[in-house]
Short mmCIF file of C-alpha atoms in Angstrom, two decimals:
data_model
loop_
_atom_site.label_atom_id
_atom_site.label_comp_id
_atom_site.label_asym_id
_atom_site.label_seq_id
_atom_site.Cartn_x
_atom_site.Cartn_y
_atom_site.Cartn_z
CA MET B 1 83.76 128.15 88.33
CA ARG B 2 85.54 127.77 92.00
CA ASN B 3 83.56 131.04 93.33
CA LEU B 4 80.33 130.12 92.09
CA SER B 5 77.32 128.62 94.44
CA LEU B 6 76.51 125.01 94.11
CA GLN B 7 72.90 125.98 92.76
CA THR B 8 74.60 128.14 89.58
CA LYS B 9 76.55 124.99 89.04
CA ILE B 10 73.49 122.59 88.89
CA ILE B 11 71.85 124.96 87.12
CA LEU B 12 74.42 125.80 84.51
CA LEU B 13 75.50 121.91 84.37
CA ASN B 14 72.06 120.90 84.03
CA MET B 15 71.20 123.69 81.19
CA SER B 16 74.46 122.62 79.55
CA LEU B 17 73.83 118.76 79.24
CA ILE B 18 69.79 119.60 78.28
CA LEU B 19 71.00 122.19 75.21
CA PHE B 20 74.10 119.73 74.20
CA VAL B 21 71.16 116.76 74.03
CA THR B 22 68.72 118.67 72.42
CA ALA B 23 71.33 119.85 69.70
CA VAL B 24 72.15 116.46 69.11
CA PHE B 25 68.41 115.46 69.07
CA GLY B 26 67.65 118.12 66.88
CA GLY B 27 70.14 117.61 64.15
CA ILE B 28 69.34 114.37 64.09
CA VAL B 29 65.45 114.74 63.89
CA THR B 30 66.17 117.52 61.12
CA TYR B 31 68.61 115.28 59.08
CA ASN B 32 65.94 112.63 59.18
CA GLU B 33 62.87 115.32 58.40
CA ILE B 34 64.96 116.59 55.57
CA GLY B 35 65.05 112.95 54.32
CA ASP B 36 61.65 111.88 55.14
CA THR B 37 60.00 114.92 53.55
CA LYS B 38 61.86 114.68 50.56
CA GLY B 39 60.99 111.08 49.96
CA ASN B 40 57.45 111.57 50.96
CA VAL B 41 57.12 114.40 48.33
CA GLY B 42 59.07 112.34 46.01
CA THR B 43 57.00 109.54 46.50
CA ARG B 44 53.43 111.52 46.17
CA ALA B 45 55.21 113.17 42.73
CA LEU B 46 56.07 109.52 41.34
CA GLU B 47 52.65 107.98 42.36
CA THR B 48 50.67 111.05 40.78
CA ALA B 49 52.96 110.92 37.38
CA ILE B 50 52.23 107.15 37.32
CA GLY B 51 48.48 107.91 37.69
CA ILE B 52 48.41 110.30 34.80
CA SER B 53 50.59 108.37 32.61
CA ILE B 54 47.79 105.41 33.01
CA THR B 55 44.78 107.74 32.42
CA PRO B 56 43.46 106.60 29.40
CA SER B 57 42.03 109.69 27.79
CA ILE B 58 45.87 111.04 28.29
CA VAL B 59 47.08 107.97 26.42
CA GLU B 60 44.11 108.62 23.79
CA ALA B 61 45.10 112.14 23.22
CA MET B 62 48.51 111.76 22.89
CA ASN B 63 47.40 110.47 19.21
CA ASP B 64 45.36 113.62 18.56
CA GLU B 65 46.48 116.20 16.30
CA ASN B 66 46.03 118.79 19.02
CA PRO B 67 47.12 116.70 22.39
CA ALA B 68 47.53 119.88 24.46
CA ALA B 69 43.59 120.87 23.98
CA VAL B 70 42.58 117.88 25.82
CA ILE B 71 45.87 117.31 28.16
CA GLN B 72 46.15 121.08 29.83
CA PRO B 73 42.89 121.34 31.46
CA LEU B 74 43.02 117.54 32.85
CA ALA B 75 46.85 117.91 34.09
CA GLU B 76 45.59 121.38 35.49
CA TYR B 77 43.12 119.89 37.75
CA MET B 78 45.55 116.93 38.84
CA ARG B 79 47.64 119.55 39.79
CA LYS B 80 45.36 121.43 42.20
CA GLN B 81 44.21 118.12 43.58
CA VAL B 82 47.79 117.04 44.71
CA GLY B 83 48.89 120.41 44.92
CA ALA B 84 52.24 120.02 43.23
CA GLU B 85 53.81 122.91 41.53
CA PHE B 86 53.65 121.46 37.88
CA ILE B 87 52.33 118.49 35.97
CA VAL B 88 53.84 118.63 32.52
CA VAL B 89 52.94 115.98 29.91
CA GLY B 90 55.57 115.99 26.67
CA ASN B 91 55.94 113.41 23.64
CA LEU B 92 59.04 111.54 22.93
CA GLU B 93 60.92 114.89 22.07
CA GLY B 94 59.91 116.79 24.97
CA ILE B 95 57.40 119.18 23.58
CA ARG B 96 55.14 120.02 26.20
CA TYR B 97 51.39 119.88 26.17
CA SER B 98 51.06 121.13 29.98
CA HIS B 99 52.00 123.66 31.96
CA PRO B 100 50.78 125.74 35.09
CA ASP B 101 52.30 128.72 32.55
CA PRO B 102 50.18 127.90 29.17
CA THR B 103 52.74 130.03 27.51
CA GLN B 104 55.23 127.49 28.02
CA ILE B 105 52.98 124.92 26.26
CA GLY B 106 54.51 123.86 22.72
CA LYS B 107 57.68 124.81 24.12
CA ARG B 108 60.93 121.78 24.92
CA MET B 109 60.55 120.57 28.60
CA VAL B 110 64.11 121.81 30.26
CA GLY B 111 65.97 119.94 32.80
CA GLY B 112 67.66 116.94 31.04
CA ASP B 113 65.89 114.43 33.20
CA ASN B 114 63.78 113.21 30.67
CA ASP B 115 66.17 110.20 29.08
CA ARG B 116 65.69 107.51 31.73
CA ALA B 117 62.09 107.57 31.42
CA LEU B 118 61.56 107.85 27.42
CA ALA B 119 64.83 106.10 26.26
CA ASN B 120 64.11 103.52 29.03
CA ALA B 121 60.68 103.31 30.12
CA GLU B 122 61.83 103.71 33.82
CA PHE B 123 59.61 105.81 36.74
CA TYR B 124 62.16 107.80 38.66
CA THR B 125 62.65 110.83 40.73
CA SER B 126 65.09 113.43 40.08
CA GLU B 127 65.98 116.89 41.08
CA ALA B 128 66.55 119.35 38.55
CA ARG B 129 66.19 123.53 37.47
CA GLY B 130 63.29 123.66 35.15
CA SER B 131 61.56 126.52 34.03
CA LEU B 132 60.09 127.42 37.53
CA GLY B 133 63.04 126.90 39.35
CA PRO B 134 65.01 124.09 40.92
CA SER B 135 62.13 121.39 41.87
CA LEU B 136 61.93 117.70 43.05
CA ARG B 137 60.19 115.74 40.30
CA GLY B 138 58.31 112.35 39.67
CA LYS B 139 58.82 110.58 36.13
CA ALA B 140 56.53 108.14 34.28
CA PRO B 141 56.86 107.39 30.72
CA ILE B 142 53.51 107.11 28.75
CA PHE B 143 52.68 103.69 26.79
CA ASP B 144 50.46 103.32 24.19
CA GLY B 145 48.36 100.07 23.44
CA ASN B 146 51.37 98.46 22.02
CA GLY B 147 53.58 98.99 24.78
CA ASN B 148 55.52 101.65 23.29
CA VAL B 149 56.74 104.50 24.95
CA VAL B 150 54.71 107.99 23.21
CA GLY B 151 55.50 110.26 25.86
CA LEU B 152 56.07 111.12 29.36
CA VAL B 153 54.76 112.86 32.63
CA SER B 154 56.60 115.02 35.34
CA VAL B 155 55.02 116.21 38.55
CA GLY B 156 57.04 118.66 40.20
CA TYR B 157 57.41 120.34 43.61
CA LEU B 158 59.65 123.42 44.04
CA LEU B 159 62.67 122.73 46.49
CA ASP B 160 61.73 125.83 48.23
CA ASP B 161 58.37 124.66 49.17
CA ILE B 162 59.77 121.48 50.48
CA GLN B 163 62.31 123.49 52.58
CA GLU B 164 59.32 125.40 54.30
CA ILE B 165 57.87 122.29 54.96
CA ILE B 166 60.79 121.33 56.64
CA VAL B 167 61.14 124.40 58.65
CA GLY B 168 57.77 124.53 59.62
CA ASN B 169 58.38 120.52 61.33
CA VAL B 170 61.73 121.82 62.61
CA LEU B 171 60.04 124.90 64.46
CA GLU B 172 56.74 122.80 65.78
CA MET B 173 60.14 120.43 67.10
CA LEU B 174 61.89 123.63 68.80
CA GLN B 175 58.73 124.36 70.51
CA PHE B 176 59.10 120.91 72.39
CA VAL B 177 62.50 121.32 72.94
CA LEU B 178 62.02 124.64 74.71
CA LEU B 179 59.38 123.65 77.00
CA VAL B 180 61.63 120.59 77.65
CA LEU B 181 64.58 123.00 78.25
CA ALA B 182 62.45 125.20 80.65
CA ILE B 183 61.36 121.68 82.62
CA GLY B 184 64.84 120.74 82.88
CA ILE B 185 65.47 124.59 84.30
CA ILE B 186 63.11 124.44 86.45
CA GLY B 187 64.01 120.97 88.07
CA SER B 188 67.47 122.07 88.27
CA ILE B 189 66.66 125.08 90.04
CA LEU B 190 64.04 122.95 92.85
CA LEU B 191 67.36 120.10 92.67
CA ALA B 192 69.51 122.93 93.39
CA LYS B 193 67.56 124.21 96.42
CA ASN B 194 66.55 120.78 98.21
CA ILE B 195 70.15 120.24 97.88
CA ARG B 196 71.17 123.45 99.80
CA LYS B 197 68.69 122.66 102.17
CA GLU B 198 70.12 119.26 102.75
CA THR B 199 73.58 120.56 103.21
CA MET B 200 72.33 123.55 105.52
CA GLY B 201 73.12 126.13 103.33
CA LEU B 202 76.66 125.23 103.04
CA GLU B 203 78.60 125.07 99.74
CA PRO B 204 81.03 121.97 98.59
CA ARG B 205 84.08 124.01 99.85
CA GLU B 206 82.68 125.27 102.96
CA ILE B 207 81.62 121.55 103.58
CA ALA B 208 85.04 120.15 102.76
CA ALA B 209 86.52 122.89 105.09
CA MET B 210 84.33 121.59 108.13
CA TYR B 211 84.79 118.11 107.40
CA CYS B 212 88.99 119.01 107.42
CA ASP B 213 88.20 120.61 110.61
CA ARG B 214 86.23 118.22 112.57
CA GLU B 215 89.13 115.53 111.39
CA ALA B 216 91.66 117.44 112.83
CA LEU B 217 89.68 118.62 115.93
CA LEU B 218 88.91 114.82 116.97
CA SER B 219 92.55 113.66 116.57
CA SER B 220 93.68 116.51 118.45
CA ILE B 221 90.95 115.35 121.60
CA VAL B 222 92.58 113.64 124.05
CA GLU B 223 88.97 112.46 125.34
CA GLY B 224 87.61 109.39 123.36
CA VAL B 225 84.68 110.47 121.37
CA ILE B 226 82.03 107.87 120.04
CA ALA B 227 78.98 109.49 117.93
CA ILE B 228 75.87 107.19 116.73
CA ASP B 229 73.03 107.89 114.59
CA HIS B 230 69.43 107.59 115.13
CA ARG B 231 69.37 103.94 114.71
CA GLY B 232 72.43 103.51 116.96
CA LYS B 233 74.77 102.93 113.95
CA ILE B 234 78.32 103.91 115.14
CA THR B 235 79.24 107.07 112.56
CA GLU B 236 82.48 108.43 114.53
CA ILE B 237 85.40 107.42 116.31
CA ASN B 238 88.12 109.29 116.83
CA GLN B 239 91.89 108.42 117.55
CA SER B 240 91.90 108.62 121.22
CA ALA B 241 88.71 105.91 121.31
CA GLU B 242 90.66 103.72 119.15
CA LYS B 243 93.46 103.56 121.71
CA MET B 244 91.09 103.25 124.98
CA ILE B 245 88.71 100.66 124.00
CA GLY B 246 90.59 98.80 121.36
CA LEU B 247 88.07 100.16 118.63
CA THR B 248 88.96 100.51 114.68
CA GLN B 249 87.60 102.46 111.82
CA ALA B 250 86.12 98.94 110.72
CA SER B 251 83.63 99.61 113.68
CA ILE B 252 82.03 102.46 111.76
CA ASN B 253 78.40 101.75 111.04
CA SER B 254 78.24 98.86 113.65
CA ASP B 255 75.70 98.93 115.91
CA ILE B 256 76.88 100.09 119.16
CA ALA B 257 74.56 97.50 121.09
CA ASP B 258 76.94 94.91 119.63
CA VAL B 259 80.43 96.85 119.73
CA ILE B 260 79.62 98.61 123.22
CA PRO B 261 76.89 96.94 124.93
CA GLN B 262 77.32 98.46 128.35
CA SER B 263 77.62 102.29 126.74
CA LYS B 264 73.88 103.11 127.21
CA MET B 265 73.96 105.34 124.29
CA THR B 266 71.07 103.85 122.39
CA GLU B 267 68.63 104.75 125.97
CA ALA B 268 70.27 107.90 125.38
CA LEU B 269 68.20 108.82 122.30
CA GLN B 270 64.93 108.28 123.85
CA SER B 271 65.80 109.93 127.27
CA GLU B 272 66.23 113.92 127.28
CA LYS B 273 68.83 113.70 130.24
CA THR B 274 72.12 114.87 129.57
CA ILE B 275 74.72 112.35 131.50
CA ARG B 276 77.41 114.04 132.99
CA ASN B 277 80.85 112.07 134.53
CA GLU B 278 79.25 108.58 134.89
CA GLU B 279 81.48 105.79 135.85
CA MET B 280 81.58 102.85 133.58
CA LEU B 281 83.62 99.96 133.26
CA VAL B 282 84.58 98.81 129.64
CA GLY B 283 86.57 95.99 129.50
CA ASN B 284 89.33 96.47 132.04
CA LYS B 285 88.85 99.99 132.02
CA LEU B 286 87.06 102.28 134.15
CA LEU B 287 85.91 105.17 132.23
CA ILE B 288 84.57 108.45 133.19
CA ILE B 289 81.64 109.11 130.46
CA ASN B 290 79.33 112.16 129.07
CA ARG B 291 76.88 111.43 126.66
CA THR B 292 74.87 114.28 125.08
CA GLN B 293 71.91 114.18 122.29
CA ILE B 294 72.49 115.63 118.93
CA THR B 295 69.28 117.37 117.55
CA HIS B 296 68.35 118.58 114.05
CA GLU B 297 65.48 120.86 113.70
CA GLY B 298 64.08 119.75 117.24
CA GLN B 299 64.42 115.93 116.35
CA VAL B 300 67.00 113.45 117.68
CA VAL B 301 69.37 112.31 115.51
CA GLY B 302 72.07 110.74 117.39
CA VAL B 303 74.26 110.66 120.43
CA VAL B 304 78.14 111.52 121.11
CA SER B 305 80.07 109.99 124.01
CA THR B 306 83.07 111.35 125.28
CA PHE B 307 84.97 109.49 127.89
CA ARG B 308 88.67 109.44 129.59
CA GLU B 309 90.09 107.05 131.85
CA LYS B 310 89.68 107.41 135.42
CA THR B 311 92.94 107.07 136.14
CA ASP B 312 93.82 110.11 133.70
CA ILE B 313 91.48 112.63 135.78
CA GLN B 314 92.82 111.03 139.03
CA GLU B 315 96.80 111.54 137.84
CA VAL B 316 95.34 115.59 137.54
CA LEU B 317 94.14 115.75 140.86
CA GLU B 318 97.20 113.78 142.34
CA THR B 319 99.36 116.56 140.35
CA LEU B 320 97.14 119.19 141.66
CA SER B 321 97.38 117.72 145.42
CA GLU B 322 101.23 117.38 145.11
CA ILE B 323 101.56 120.80 144.39
CA GLN B 324 99.45 121.51 147.04
CA GLN B 325 101.07 119.90 149.16
CA TYR B 326 104.49 121.38 148.26
CA SER B 327 102.70 124.86 149.01
CA GLU B 328 101.46 123.66 152.45
CA GLY B 329 105.29 121.93 153.07
CA LEU B 330 107.01 124.96 152.34
CA ARG B 331 104.61 127.40 154.48
CA ALA B 332 105.14 124.75 157.28
CA GLN B 333 108.62 125.07 156.84
CA THR B 334 108.57 128.77 156.77
CA HIS B 335 106.39 128.86 159.91
CA GLU B 336 108.89 126.32 161.67
CA TYR B 337 112.12 128.39 160.85
CA SER B 338 110.09 131.45 161.64
CA ASN B 339 109.49 130.17 165.26
CA LYS B 340 113.24 128.62 165.51
CA LEU B 341 114.43 132.64 164.63
CA TYR B 342 111.73 134.01 167.08
CA ALA B 343 113.65 131.33 170.01
CA ILE B 344 117.06 132.71 168.83
CA SER B 345 116.37 136.41 169.07
CA GLY B 346 114.53 135.51 172.31
CA LEU B 347 117.44 133.70 173.61
CA LEU B 348 120.33 136.59 172.36
CA GLN B 349 117.51 139.35 173.98
CA LEU B 350 118.09 137.14 177.26
CA GLY B 351 121.56 137.21 177.07
CA GLN B 352 121.67 133.08 176.71
CA LYS B 353 124.39 133.17 173.67
CA ASN B 354 125.79 129.45 174.30
CA GLU B 355 121.89 128.32 174.19
CA ALA B 356 121.39 130.48 171.01
CA ILE B 357 125.03 129.35 169.20
CA ASP B 358 123.63 125.71 170.25
CA LEU B 359 120.60 126.02 168.99
CA ILE B 360 121.87 127.19 165.41
CA GLN B 361 124.85 124.61 165.79
CA ARG B 362 122.13 122.25 165.75
CA GLU B 363 119.61 123.36 163.07
CA THR B 364 123.08 123.67 160.67
CA ARG B 365 123.72 120.02 161.21
CA ILE B 366 120.24 118.86 160.54
CA HIS B 367 120.26 121.11 157.35
CA GLU B 368 123.86 119.50 156.34
CA ASN B 369 122.81 116.35 156.87
CA GLN B 370 119.33 116.51 154.56
CA THR B 371 119.11 119.59 152.25
CA LYS B 372 122.70 120.32 151.78
CA HIS B 373 123.59 116.75 151.17
CA MET B 374 120.57 116.19 148.36
CA LEU B 375 121.24 119.11 146.52
CA ASP B 376 124.87 118.57 146.47
CA HIS B 377 124.31 115.45 144.95
CA ILE B 378 121.08 115.28 143.57
CA GLN B 379 121.37 117.93 140.46
CA ASP B 380 118.00 117.66 139.06
CA LYS B 381 115.98 120.95 139.76
CA LYS B 382 112.65 118.77 139.14
CA VAL B 383 113.79 115.99 141.74
CA GLN B 384 115.23 118.52 144.22
CA ALA B 385 111.75 120.19 144.32
CA ILE B 386 109.61 117.07 144.61
CA LEU B 387 112.04 116.05 147.51
CA LEU B 388 111.93 119.38 149.26
CA GLY B 389 107.84 119.00 149.48
CA LYS B 390 108.24 115.35 150.60
CA MET B 391 110.32 116.62 153.59
CA GLY B 392 108.11 119.55 154.61
CA LYS B 393 105.19 116.46 154.57
CA ALA B 394 107.46 114.19 156.15
CA SER B 395 108.40 116.76 159.09
CA GLU B 396 104.72 117.67 159.39
CA ASN B 397 103.65 113.70 160.18
CA LYS B 398 106.43 113.33 162.35
CA VAL B 399 108.41 111.14 159.94
CA ASN B 400 112.17 111.05 159.51
CA LEU B 401 112.44 111.17 155.71
CA ILE B 402 116.01 110.16 155.01
CA ILE B 403 117.98 110.93 151.87
CA ASP B 404 120.33 108.04 151.30
CA GLU B 405 123.93 109.30 151.46
CA ASN B 406 125.07 107.26 148.40
CA SER B 407 122.58 108.89 145.96
CA SER B 408 123.60 110.81 143.24
CA LEU B 409 121.76 112.20 140.33
CA GLU B 410 122.69 114.57 137.20
CA VAL B 411 120.36 116.36 135.26
CA LEU B 412 117.79 114.02 134.10
CA PRO B 413 117.33 113.58 130.02
CA LYS B 414 114.33 116.02 128.67
CA HIS B 415 111.89 113.13 128.02
CA PHE B 416 111.38 112.59 132.02
CA ASP B 417 107.82 114.27 132.12
CA ILE B 418 107.68 116.40 135.35
CA ALA B 419 104.29 115.34 135.67
CA LYS B 420 105.69 111.69 135.67
CA LEU B 421 108.25 111.87 137.88
CA ILE B 422 105.52 113.82 140.43
CA HIS B 423 103.26 110.69 139.71
CA ILE B 424 105.93 107.92 140.65
CA LEU B 425 107.84 109.82 143.57
CA GLY B 426 105.23 111.40 144.98
CA ASN B 427 102.66 108.55 144.89
CA LEU B 428 105.58 106.12 146.50
CA ILE B 429 106.82 108.80 149.30
CA ASP B 430 103.32 109.49 150.31
CA ASN B 431 102.65 105.82 150.86
CA ALA B 432 105.53 105.63 152.36
CA ILE B 433 105.07 108.12 155.10
CA GLU B 434 101.21 107.40 154.99
CA GLU B 435 102.36 103.92 156.42
CA VAL B 436 105.04 104.88 158.71
CA ALA B 437 102.94 107.56 160.63
CA GLN B 438 101.17 105.40 162.77
CA GLN B 439 104.24 103.15 163.23
CA SER B 440 106.55 103.21 166.63
CA LYS B 441 109.46 103.63 163.78
CA ARG B 442 108.59 106.08 161.53
CA GLU B 443 111.54 106.24 158.98
CA VAL B 444 111.27 106.61 154.94
CA SER B 445 114.76 105.97 153.14
CA PHE B 446 115.01 107.41 149.60
CA PHE B 447 117.57 106.18 146.98
CA VAL B 448 118.55 107.44 143.61
CA THR B 449 121.21 106.90 141.25
CA ASP B 450 121.54 107.40 137.64
CA LEU B 451 124.80 105.59 137.37
CA GLY B 452 124.44 103.24 134.43
CA ARG B 453 122.24 103.14 131.86
CA ASP B 454 118.81 103.45 134.03
CA LEU B 455 117.72 105.94 136.44
CA VAL B 456 117.08 104.09 139.61
CA ILE B 457 114.68 105.27 142.45
CA GLU B 458 113.92 103.28 145.51
CA VAL B 459 111.41 103.84 148.21
CA GLU B 460 111.81 102.32 151.73
CA ASP B 461 109.46 102.36 154.82
CA THR B 462 109.25 100.69 158.13
CA GLY B 463 105.57 99.53 157.99
CA ARG B 464 104.01 96.80 158.44
CA GLY B 465 104.50 94.88 155.20
CA ILE B 466 102.25 93.86 152.33
CA ARG B 467 100.78 90.13 152.68
CA GLU B 468 101.80 87.83 149.68
CA GLU B 469 98.31 87.34 148.72
CA TYR B 470 97.65 90.92 148.16
CA MET B 471 101.04 91.30 145.97
CA LYS B 472 98.97 90.33 142.61
CA ASP B 473 96.31 92.80 143.18
CA LEU B 474 98.73 95.93 144.45
CA PHE B 475 98.72 97.44 141.20
CA ASN B 476 95.14 96.99 140.18
CA LEU B 477 93.08 99.96 139.70
CA GLY B 478 90.94 100.68 143.12
CA PHE B 479 92.88 98.02 144.88
CA SER B 480 94.07 99.35 148.66
CA THR B 481 95.58 97.66 151.70
CA LYS B 482 93.65 100.50 153.65
CA LEU B 483 90.19 99.31 154.53
CA GLY B 484 87.19 101.57 155.57
CA LYS B 485 89.21 104.44 153.43
CA LYS B 486 86.91 105.94 150.08
CA ASP B 487 88.59 106.37 146.74
CA ARG B 488 91.52 104.88 147.57
CA GLY B 489 93.76 102.42 145.16
CA TYR B 490 94.75 105.10 142.68
CA GLY B 491 98.36 105.62 143.58
CA LEU B 492 100.20 102.56 142.35
CA ALA B 493 98.13 102.50 139.75
CA ILE B 494 99.08 105.77 138.52
CA VAL B 495 102.86 104.90 139.43
CA GLN B 496 102.25 101.70 136.91
CA GLN B 497 101.00 103.44 133.87
CA ALA B 498 103.70 106.46 134.32
CA VAL B 499 106.25 104.07 134.78
CA GLU B 500 105.10 101.87 131.74
CA GLU B 501 104.79 105.21 129.73
CA LEU B 502 108.35 105.71 130.61
CA LYS B 503 109.27 102.17 128.92
CA GLY B 504 110.58 101.14 132.50
CA THR B 505 110.27 98.49 135.29
CA PHE B 506 109.66 97.90 139.11
CA GLU B 507 110.11 95.65 141.80
CA VAL B 508 108.34 95.07 144.96
CA ASP B 509 109.87 93.43 148.33
CA SER B 510 108.13 93.09 151.20
CA GLU B 511 108.17 91.86 154.38
CA LEU B 512 105.61 91.68 157.38
CA ASP B 513 106.35 93.75 160.12
CA ARG B 514 109.73 95.21 158.58
CA GLY B 515 108.84 96.92 155.76
CA THR B 516 108.47 97.24 152.24
CA VAL B 517 111.12 98.50 149.29
CA PHE B 518 109.77 99.80 146.20
CA THR B 519 112.64 100.05 143.15
CA VAL B 520 111.60 101.67 139.78
CA PHE B 521 114.01 101.33 137.08
CA LEU B 522 113.72 103.83 133.96
CA PRO B 523 115.78 103.19 130.78
CA LYS B 524 117.90 106.98 130.18
#
């Protein structure tokens, strides 16, 4: 049964149901038909017998010397009129005065069912085997003028004839049953085709598999997904959408205009234009939204909208930017050291050994003070890579990036994702470098330690400081103290999100015209 198509299953089920109902109905009707037919035939036989028993000529003939001469023609005439198999008139001893077979006249009636009429003067029907075979009989006593029983009348119909009548009636009913069965089969086929059309030719198992795949797909999508039907009712919300905009599955079948009035999804039902990368503020979150119509057979049946927080996209851009900056920083360092090697080579060729040695020793001291110290005290390779890139960027901007000599860091636990570390360290150091690049004192100090239960990161700059009124908005998305510049205000918002995802906290200490210190605490 599992491999049968939906159409075949529906047809088989309906045929089985119709056959079962028909069989039960036919059995009941046949049973009633047998009882009704026998009852009708018995009633006819009894009424005929009563009618003959009170016929004056029959009653008078019972006293004649030769009753059969009068009774036989009358009985045969009546038999042919009512269609009975036999009409037998007998005396008190059961001697026949009439019979369809004249040779049976004068002989005793057989069947043993005459006593109730002769002895008790009853009118009744009975079944018995007579000279012509098993029959259904109507018995009526014959009374004389004084009310005494002088004989009886027996009117009979053969049971075989009654069964033929029953079979004929059942066959007529069977034709009706076959017609109903044919109509049921045709209706089943049409119903199955209609269902198959509605399900786009898919079998239930295929629909179930697609449903499971869809649920798994929607759950795995990072973007939020909301779908509506042609009436603007929500039909689907995935888990990411629930988290981003605070919806639940209870919102299913709600009007999108009531749940998210600014979504513009109902407008997309009328417009054929596909919306890509549109910014929209939902609650306190800035989302990047895409909207696309859902069509079926050329008709718009709904709209699906996907969206992500702009900070998520900005994080990806920041990460790519960091990687690019590392590459550029390494390229700058390579170029710088190549120039220094050429200078040393030139001094040696000119015989200026002392000057070449001085240059080498000076570069060695710088390397020991910065890179070597950092590599000796900071063991985590990810943090080393980030800091090396930032040193190159600071050097390009003529900024002195100082790694605090008290810094110490072992290899970080696995839950410290490299992307989140890039967001935190990269944005804090970049902001500090950018802040001091135009100042007279261009220093950025970096300190990190994992002593104790937390990883502590501290970035200090010698910039202008942050005004008190800016502090409350410092980490808000889109807020920036750098006026006149577009696409600002994402760095610290991304830092805040990364710190929160790592279950950490941060502090800001700033003094005007002295600088700012950002401190991050991340539990190990």
